[in-house]
mmCIF file with all atom_site columns, C-alpha atoms in Angstrom:
data_model
loop_
_atom_site.group_PDB
_atom_site.id
_atom_site.type_symbol
_atom_site.label_atom_id
_atom_site.label_alt_id
_atom_site.label_comp_id
_atom_site.label_asym_id
_atom_site.label_entity_id
_atom_site.label_seq_id
_atom_site.pdbx_PDB_ins_code
_atom_site.Cartn_x
_atom_site.Cartn_y
_atom_site.Cartn_z
_atom_site.occupancy
_atom_site.B_iso_or_equiv
_atom_site.pdbx_formal_charge
_atom_site.auth_seq_id
_atom_site.auth_comp_id
_atom_site.auth_asym_id
_atom_site.auth_atom_id
_atom_site.pdbx_PDB_model_num
ATOM 1   C CA . UNK A 1 1   ? 42.235 -22.651 -25.545 1.00 0.00 ? 278 UNK A CA 1
ATOM 2   C CA . UNK A 1 2   ? 41.691 -22.014 -21.883 1.00 0.00 ? 279 UNK A CA 1
ATOM 3   C CA . UNK A 1 3   ? 38.856 -24.411 -21.139 1.00 0.00 ? 280 UNK A CA 1
ATOM 4   C CA . UNK A 1 4   ? 37.998 -25.168 -17.538 1.00 0.00 ? 281 UNK A CA 1
ATOM 5   C CA . UNK A 1 5   ? 38.341 -28.940 -17.978 1.00 0.00 ? 282 UNK A CA 1
ATOM 6   C CA . UNK A 1 6   ? 37.427 -29.983 -14.409 1.00 0.00 ? 283 UNK A CA 1
ATOM 7   C CA . UNK A 1 7   ? 34.153 -28.079 -14.732 1.00 0.00 ? 284 UNK A CA 1
ATOM 8   C CA . UNK A 1 8   ? 33.388 -29.550 -18.171 1.00 0.00 ? 285 UNK A CA 1
ATOM 9   C CA . UNK A 1 9   ? 34.193 -33.092 -17.040 1.00 0.00 ? 286 UNK A CA 1
ATOM 10  C CA . UNK A 1 10  ? 32.019 -32.760 -13.939 1.00 0.00 ? 287 UNK A CA 1
ATOM 11  C CA . UNK A 1 11  ? 29.114 -31.364 -16.008 1.00 0.00 ? 288 UNK A CA 1
ATOM 12  C CA . UNK A 1 12  ? 29.404 -34.241 -18.483 1.00 0.00 ? 289 UNK A CA 1
ATOM 13  C CA . UNK A 1 13  ? 29.717 -36.831 -15.707 1.00 0.00 ? 290 UNK A CA 1
ATOM 14  C CA . UNK A 1 14  ? 26.587 -35.527 -13.985 1.00 0.00 ? 291 UNK A CA 1
ATOM 15  C CA . UNK A 1 15  ? 24.734 -35.509 -17.308 1.00 0.00 ? 292 UNK A CA 1
ATOM 16  C CA . UNK A 1 16  ? 25.680 -39.103 -18.031 1.00 0.00 ? 293 UNK A CA 1
ATOM 17  C CA . UNK A 1 17  ? 25.437 -40.666 -14.553 1.00 0.00 ? 294 UNK A CA 1
ATOM 18  C CA . UNK A 1 18  ? 22.269 -39.013 -13.185 1.00 0.00 ? 295 UNK A CA 1
ATOM 19  C CA . UNK A 1 19  ? 19.955 -40.113 -16.003 1.00 0.00 ? 296 UNK A CA 1
ATOM 20  C CA . UNK A 1 20  ? 20.830 -43.739 -15.176 1.00 0.00 ? 297 UNK A CA 1
ATOM 21  C CA . UNK A 1 21  ? 19.250 -43.206 -11.749 1.00 0.00 ? 298 UNK A CA 1
ATOM 22  C CA . UNK A 1 22  ? 16.072 -41.602 -13.125 1.00 0.00 ? 299 UNK A CA 1
ATOM 23  C CA . UNK A 1 23  ? 13.235 -43.630 -14.630 1.00 0.00 ? 300 UNK A CA 1
ATOM 24  C CA . UNK A 1 24  ? 12.911 -43.307 -18.394 1.00 0.00 ? 301 UNK A CA 1
ATOM 25  C CA . UNK A 1 25  ? 10.895 -40.259 -19.408 1.00 0.00 ? 302 UNK A CA 1
ATOM 26  C CA . UNK A 1 26  ? 9.852  -39.446 -22.950 1.00 0.00 ? 303 UNK A CA 1
ATOM 27  C CA . UNK A 1 27  ? 10.262 -35.913 -24.312 1.00 0.00 ? 304 UNK A CA 1
ATOM 28  C CA . UNK A 1 28  ? 8.746  -34.892 -27.618 1.00 0.00 ? 305 UNK A CA 1
ATOM 29  C CA . UNK A 1 29  ? 11.054 -33.683 -30.371 1.00 0.00 ? 306 UNK A CA 1
ATOM 30  C CA . UNK A 1 30  ? 9.428  -30.255 -30.224 1.00 0.00 ? 307 UNK A CA 1
ATOM 31  C CA . UNK A 1 31  ? 10.149 -29.964 -26.482 1.00 0.00 ? 308 UNK A CA 1
ATOM 32  C CA . UNK A 1 32  ? 13.779 -30.985 -27.033 1.00 0.00 ? 309 UNK A CA 1
ATOM 33  C CA . UNK A 1 33  ? 14.002 -28.412 -29.820 1.00 0.00 ? 310 UNK A CA 1
ATOM 34  C CA . UNK A 1 34  ? 12.564 -25.742 -27.534 1.00 0.00 ? 311 UNK A CA 1
ATOM 35  C CA . UNK A 1 35  ? 15.068 -26.579 -24.781 1.00 0.00 ? 312 UNK A CA 1
ATOM 36  C CA . UNK A 1 36  ? 17.926 -26.396 -27.269 1.00 0.00 ? 313 UNK A CA 1
ATOM 37  C CA . UNK A 1 37  ? 16.629 -23.093 -28.678 1.00 0.00 ? 314 UNK A CA 1
ATOM 38  C CA . UNK A 1 38  ? 16.511 -21.524 -25.207 1.00 0.00 ? 315 UNK A CA 1
ATOM 39  C CA . UNK A 1 39  ? 20.048 -22.736 -24.509 1.00 0.00 ? 316 UNK A CA 1
ATOM 40  C CA . UNK A 1 40  ? 21.198 -21.315 -27.856 1.00 0.00 ? 317 UNK A CA 1
ATOM 41  C CA . UNK A 1 41  ? 19.697 -17.908 -27.109 1.00 0.00 ? 318 UNK A CA 1
ATOM 42  C CA . UNK A 1 42  ? 21.178 -17.747 -23.614 1.00 0.00 ? 319 UNK A CA 1
ATOM 43  C CA . UNK A 1 43  ? 24.575 -18.840 -24.981 1.00 0.00 ? 320 UNK A CA 1
ATOM 44  C CA . UNK A 1 44  ? 24.402 -16.135 -27.655 1.00 0.00 ? 321 UNK A CA 1
ATOM 45  C CA . UNK A 1 45  ? 23.614 -13.449 -25.086 1.00 0.00 ? 322 UNK A CA 1
ATOM 46  C CA . UNK A 1 46  ? 26.509 -14.656 -22.936 1.00 0.00 ? 323 UNK A CA 1
ATOM 47  C CA . UNK A 1 47  ? 28.945 -14.502 -25.840 1.00 0.00 ? 324 UNK A CA 1
ATOM 48  C CA . UNK A 1 48  ? 27.856 -10.963 -26.674 1.00 0.00 ? 325 UNK A CA 1
ATOM 49  C CA . UNK A 1 49  ? 28.479 -10.025 -23.037 1.00 0.00 ? 326 UNK A CA 1
ATOM 50  C CA . UNK A 1 50  ? 31.977 -11.550 -23.187 1.00 0.00 ? 327 UNK A CA 1
ATOM 51  C CA . UNK A 1 51  ? 32.805 -9.634  -26.346 1.00 0.00 ? 328 UNK A CA 1
ATOM 52  C CA . UNK A 1 52  ? 31.200 -6.487  -24.922 1.00 0.00 ? 329 UNK A CA 1
ATOM 53  C CA . UNK A 1 53  ? 33.756 -6.143  -22.128 1.00 0.00 ? 330 UNK A CA 1
ATOM 54  C CA . UNK A 1 54  ? 36.087 -3.309  -23.148 1.00 0.00 ? 331 UNK A CA 1
ATOM 55  C CA . UNK A 1 55  ? 39.554 -4.154  -21.862 1.00 0.00 ? 332 UNK A CA 1
ATOM 56  C CA . UNK A 1 56  ? 41.157 -1.426  -23.959 1.00 0.00 ? 333 UNK A CA 1
ATOM 57  C CA . UNK A 1 57  ? 40.265 1.159   -21.321 1.00 0.00 ? 334 UNK A CA 1
ATOM 58  C CA . UNK A 1 58  ? 42.455 -0.540  -18.694 1.00 0.00 ? 335 UNK A CA 1
ATOM 59  C CA . UNK A 1 59  ? 45.811 1.043   -17.882 1.00 0.00 ? 336 UNK A CA 1
ATOM 60  C CA . UNK A 1 60  ? 47.073 -1.468  -15.294 1.00 0.00 ? 337 UNK A CA 1
ATOM 61  C CA . UNK A 1 61  ? 48.848 -4.214  -17.263 1.00 0.00 ? 338 UNK A CA 1
ATOM 62  C CA . UNK A 1 62  ? 48.554 -6.898  -14.557 1.00 0.00 ? 339 UNK A CA 1
ATOM 63  C CA . UNK A 1 63  ? 44.833 -6.302  -14.156 1.00 0.00 ? 340 UNK A CA 1
ATOM 64  C CA . UNK A 1 64  ? 44.418 -6.319  -17.945 1.00 0.00 ? 341 UNK A CA 1
ATOM 65  C CA . UNK A 1 65  ? 46.189 -9.677  -18.289 1.00 0.00 ? 342 UNK A CA 1
ATOM 66  C CA . UNK A 1 66  ? 44.305 -11.369 -15.425 1.00 0.00 ? 343 UNK A CA 1
ATOM 67  C CA . UNK A 1 67  ? 40.912 -10.063 -16.599 1.00 0.00 ? 344 UNK A CA 1
ATOM 68  C CA . UNK A 1 68  ? 41.626 -11.108 -20.182 1.00 0.00 ? 345 UNK A CA 1
ATOM 69  C CA . UNK A 1 69  ? 42.621 -14.581 -18.987 1.00 0.00 ? 346 UNK A CA 1
ATOM 70  C CA . UNK A 1 70  ? 39.365 -14.910 -17.016 1.00 0.00 ? 347 UNK A CA 1
ATOM 71  C CA . UNK A 1 71  ? 37.284 -13.721 -19.984 1.00 0.00 ? 348 UNK A CA 1
ATOM 72  C CA . UNK A 1 72  ? 39.003 -16.157 -22.341 1.00 0.00 ? 349 UNK A CA 1
ATOM 73  C CA . UNK A 1 73  ? 38.374 -18.996 -19.920 1.00 0.00 ? 350 UNK A CA 1
ATOM 74  C CA . UNK A 1 74  ? 34.685 -18.101 -19.670 1.00 0.00 ? 351 UNK A CA 1
ATOM 75  C CA . UNK A 1 75  ? 34.468 -17.799 -23.457 1.00 0.00 ? 352 UNK A CA 1
ATOM 76  C CA . UNK A 1 76  ? 36.252 -21.058 -24.238 1.00 0.00 ? 353 UNK A CA 1
ATOM 77  C CA . UNK A 1 77  ? 34.433 -23.059 -21.558 1.00 0.00 ? 354 UNK A CA 1
ATOM 78  C CA . UNK A 1 78  ? 31.061 -21.698 -22.696 1.00 0.00 ? 355 UNK A CA 1
ATOM 79  C CA . UNK A 1 79  ? 31.823 -22.469 -26.336 1.00 0.00 ? 356 UNK A CA 1
ATOM 80  C CA . UNK A 1 80  ? 32.894 -26.038 -25.576 1.00 0.00 ? 357 UNK A CA 1
ATOM 81  C CA . UNK A 1 81  ? 29.898 -26.567 -23.295 1.00 0.00 ? 358 UNK A CA 1
ATOM 82  C CA . UNK A 1 82  ? 27.547 -25.313 -26.020 1.00 0.00 ? 359 UNK A CA 1
ATOM 83  C CA . UNK A 1 83  ? 29.281 -27.608 -28.510 1.00 0.00 ? 360 UNK A CA 1
ATOM 84  C CA . UNK A 1 84  ? 28.592 -30.546 -26.170 1.00 0.00 ? 361 UNK A CA 1
ATOM 85  C CA . UNK A 1 85  ? 24.962 -29.378 -25.820 1.00 0.00 ? 362 UNK A CA 1
ATOM 86  C CA . UNK A 1 86  ? 24.717 -29.511 -29.611 1.00 0.00 ? 363 UNK A CA 1
ATOM 87  C CA . UNK A 1 87  ? 26.228 -32.999 -29.797 1.00 0.00 ? 364 UNK A CA 1
ATOM 88  C CA . UNK A 1 88  ? 23.898 -34.273 -27.069 1.00 0.00 ? 365 UNK A CA 1
ATOM 89  C CA . UNK A 1 89  ? 20.945 -32.670 -28.874 1.00 0.00 ? 366 UNK A CA 1
ATOM 90  C CA . UNK A 1 90  ? 21.796 -34.498 -32.101 1.00 0.00 ? 367 UNK A CA 1
ATOM 91  C CA . UNK A 1 91  ? 22.120 -37.812 -30.262 1.00 0.00 ? 368 UNK A CA 1
ATOM 92  C CA . UNK A 1 92  ? 18.864 -37.192 -28.377 1.00 0.00 ? 369 UNK A CA 1
ATOM 93  C CA . UNK A 1 93  ? 17.038 -36.552 -31.650 1.00 0.00 ? 370 UNK A CA 1
ATOM 94  C CA . UNK A 1 94  ? 18.305 -39.757 -33.292 1.00 0.00 ? 371 UNK A CA 1
ATOM 95  C CA . UNK A 1 95  ? 18.484 -42.120 -30.305 1.00 0.00 ? 372 UNK A CA 1
ATOM 96  C CA . UNK A 1 96  ? 15.357 -41.403 -28.301 1.00 0.00 ? 373 UNK A CA 1
ATOM 97  C CA . UNK A 1 97  ? 14.914 -44.923 -26.875 1.00 0.00 ? 374 UNK A CA 1
ATOM 98  C CA . UNK A 1 98  ? 16.882 -45.784 -23.729 1.00 0.00 ? 375 UNK A CA 1
ATOM 99  C CA . UNK A 1 99  ? 19.816 -48.138 -24.180 1.00 0.00 ? 376 UNK A CA 1
ATOM 100 C CA . UNK A 1 100 ? 20.438 -50.942 -21.699 1.00 0.00 ? 377 UNK A CA 1
ATOM 101 C CA . UNK A 1 101 ? 24.097 -51.076 -20.679 1.00 0.00 ? 378 UNK A CA 1
ATOM 102 C CA . UNK A 1 102 ? 25.799 -53.786 -18.639 1.00 0.00 ? 379 UNK A CA 1
ATOM 103 C CA . UNK A 1 103 ? 29.147 -53.082 -16.994 1.00 0.00 ? 380 UNK A CA 1
ATOM 104 C CA . UNK A 1 104 ? 30.585 -56.110 -15.211 1.00 0.00 ? 381 UNK A CA 1
ATOM 105 C CA . UNK A 1 105 ? 27.487 -57.546 -13.523 1.00 0.00 ? 382 UNK A CA 1
ATOM 106 C CA . UNK A 1 106 ? 25.636 -54.248 -13.106 1.00 0.00 ? 383 UNK A CA 1
ATOM 107 C CA . UNK A 1 107 ? 23.081 -53.238 -15.698 1.00 0.00 ? 384 UNK A CA 1
ATOM 108 C CA . UNK A 1 108 ? 21.450 -49.855 -16.118 1.00 0.00 ? 385 UNK A CA 1
ATOM 109 C CA . UNK A 1 109 ? 19.462 -47.899 -18.642 1.00 0.00 ? 386 UNK A CA 1
ATOM 110 C CA . UNK A 1 110 ? 21.041 -44.955 -20.446 1.00 0.00 ? 387 UNK A CA 1
ATOM 111 C CA . UNK A 1 111 ? 19.035 -42.285 -22.233 1.00 0.00 ? 388 UNK A CA 1
ATOM 112 C CA . UNK A 1 112 ? 20.574 -39.712 -24.567 1.00 0.00 ? 389 UNK A CA 1
ATOM 113 C CA . UNK A 1 113 ? 17.405 -37.673 -24.169 1.00 0.00 ? 390 UNK A CA 1
ATOM 114 C CA . UNK A 1 114 ? 17.722 -37.438 -20.386 1.00 0.00 ? 391 UNK A CA 1
ATOM 115 C CA . UNK A 1 115 ? 21.448 -36.747 -20.683 1.00 0.00 ? 392 UNK A CA 1
ATOM 116 C CA . UNK A 1 116 ? 20.642 -33.904 -23.086 1.00 0.00 ? 393 UNK A CA 1
ATOM 117 C CA . UNK A 1 117 ? 18.058 -32.450 -20.696 1.00 0.00 ? 394 UNK A CA 1
ATOM 118 C CA . UNK A 1 118 ? 20.433 -32.683 -17.720 1.00 0.00 ? 395 UNK A CA 1
ATOM 119 C CA . UNK A 1 119 ? 23.369 -31.182 -19.627 1.00 0.00 ? 396 UNK A CA 1
ATOM 120 C CA . UNK A 1 120 ? 21.241 -28.333 -20.984 1.00 0.00 ? 397 UNK A CA 1
ATOM 121 C CA . UNK A 1 121 ? 19.889 -27.578 -17.522 1.00 0.00 ? 398 UNK A CA 1
ATOM 122 C CA . UNK A 1 122 ? 23.436 -27.411 -16.144 1.00 0.00 ? 399 UNK A CA 1
ATOM 123 C CA . UNK A 1 123 ? 24.573 -25.335 -19.139 1.00 0.00 ? 400 UNK A CA 1
ATOM 124 C CA . UNK A 1 124 ? 21.750 -22.838 -18.701 1.00 0.00 ? 401 UNK A CA 1
ATOM 125 C CA . UNK A 1 125 ? 22.644 -22.440 -15.040 1.00 0.00 ? 402 UNK A CA 1
ATOM 126 C CA . UNK A 1 126 ? 26.323 -21.973 -15.951 1.00 0.00 ? 403 UNK A CA 1
ATOM 127 C CA . UNK A 1 127 ? 25.519 -19.397 -18.662 1.00 0.00 ? 404 UNK A CA 1
ATOM 128 C CA . UNK A 1 128 ? 23.209 -17.422 -16.367 1.00 0.00 ? 405 UNK A CA 1
ATOM 129 C CA . UNK A 1 129 ? 25.764 -17.397 -13.547 1.00 0.00 ? 406 UNK A CA 1
ATOM 130 C CA . UNK A 1 130 ? 28.313 -16.101 -16.061 1.00 0.00 ? 407 UNK A CA 1
ATOM 131 C CA . UNK A 1 131 ? 25.961 -13.188 -16.838 1.00 0.00 ? 408 UNK A CA 1
ATOM 132 C CA . UNK A 1 132 ? 26.360 -12.044 -13.236 1.00 0.00 ? 409 UNK A CA 1
ATOM 133 C CA . UNK A 1 133 ? 30.104 -12.662 -13.335 1.00 0.00 ? 410 UNK A CA 1
ATOM 134 C CA . UNK A 1 134 ? 30.537 -10.658 -16.558 1.00 0.00 ? 411 UNK A CA 1
ATOM 135 C CA . UNK A 1 135 ? 28.409 -7.827  -15.232 1.00 0.00 ? 412 UNK A CA 1
ATOM 136 C CA . UNK A 1 136 ? 30.571 -7.707  -12.104 1.00 0.00 ? 413 UNK A CA 1
ATOM 137 C CA . UNK A 1 137 ? 33.701 -7.495  -14.277 1.00 0.00 ? 414 UNK A CA 1
ATOM 138 C CA . UNK A 1 138 ? 32.214 -4.531  -16.137 1.00 0.00 ? 415 UNK A CA 1
ATOM 139 C CA . UNK A 1 139 ? 31.354 -2.816  -12.845 1.00 0.00 ? 416 UNK A CA 1
ATOM 140 C CA . UNK A 1 140 ? 34.842 -3.492  -11.503 1.00 0.00 ? 417 UNK A CA 1
ATOM 141 C CA . UNK A 1 141 ? 36.457 -2.008  -14.633 1.00 0.00 ? 418 UNK A CA 1
ATOM 142 C CA . UNK A 1 142 ? 34.279 1.104   -14.332 1.00 0.00 ? 419 UNK A CA 1
ATOM 143 C CA . UNK A 1 143 ? 35.157 1.473   -10.631 1.00 0.00 ? 420 UNK A CA 1
ATOM 144 C CA . UNK A 1 144 ? 38.880 1.155   -11.356 1.00 0.00 ? 421 UNK A CA 1
ATOM 145 C CA . UNK A 1 145 ? 38.673 3.741   -14.133 1.00 0.00 ? 422 UNK A CA 1
ATOM 146 C CA . UNK A 1 146 ? 36.753 6.174   -11.945 1.00 0.00 ? 423 UNK A CA 1
ATOM 147 C CA . UNK A 1 147 ? 39.230 5.665   -9.113  1.00 0.00 ? 424 UNK A CA 1
ATOM 148 C CA . UNK A 1 148 ? 42.150 6.423   -11.427 1.00 0.00 ? 425 UNK A CA 1
ATOM 149 C CA . UNK A 1 149 ? 40.666 9.737   -12.622 1.00 0.00 ? 426 UNK A CA 1
#
């Protein structure tokens, strides 16, 4: 798998650290379900765009290999990120009350619900930005093919 680990780790870190700085907010189960549903739909559209890129038309082997590598990285990172969204959603549904955590002498409140909302917001932004990226790849492939004619 060609997951972009630095990106995933930074997304998870933001989703875990930022909610500790935000006051506890309650989200209804139906709102959490709606957020997850939107993320699921956007993820599904993104995956269909990844699989819709036709690399078989490319004649240049180096370009084929580099484009395939980029597509696989987008695919694998998106799939892992959506998996983490799903895990956070499950935890948010079962552990809706904030948990007080003390590390050394510093205490803070941790909320799975807020972490879920933050991670899903970041994921949606990532998936939407990938739409533009994938569309640009398709345009670039078309331009290369037209140039080679």
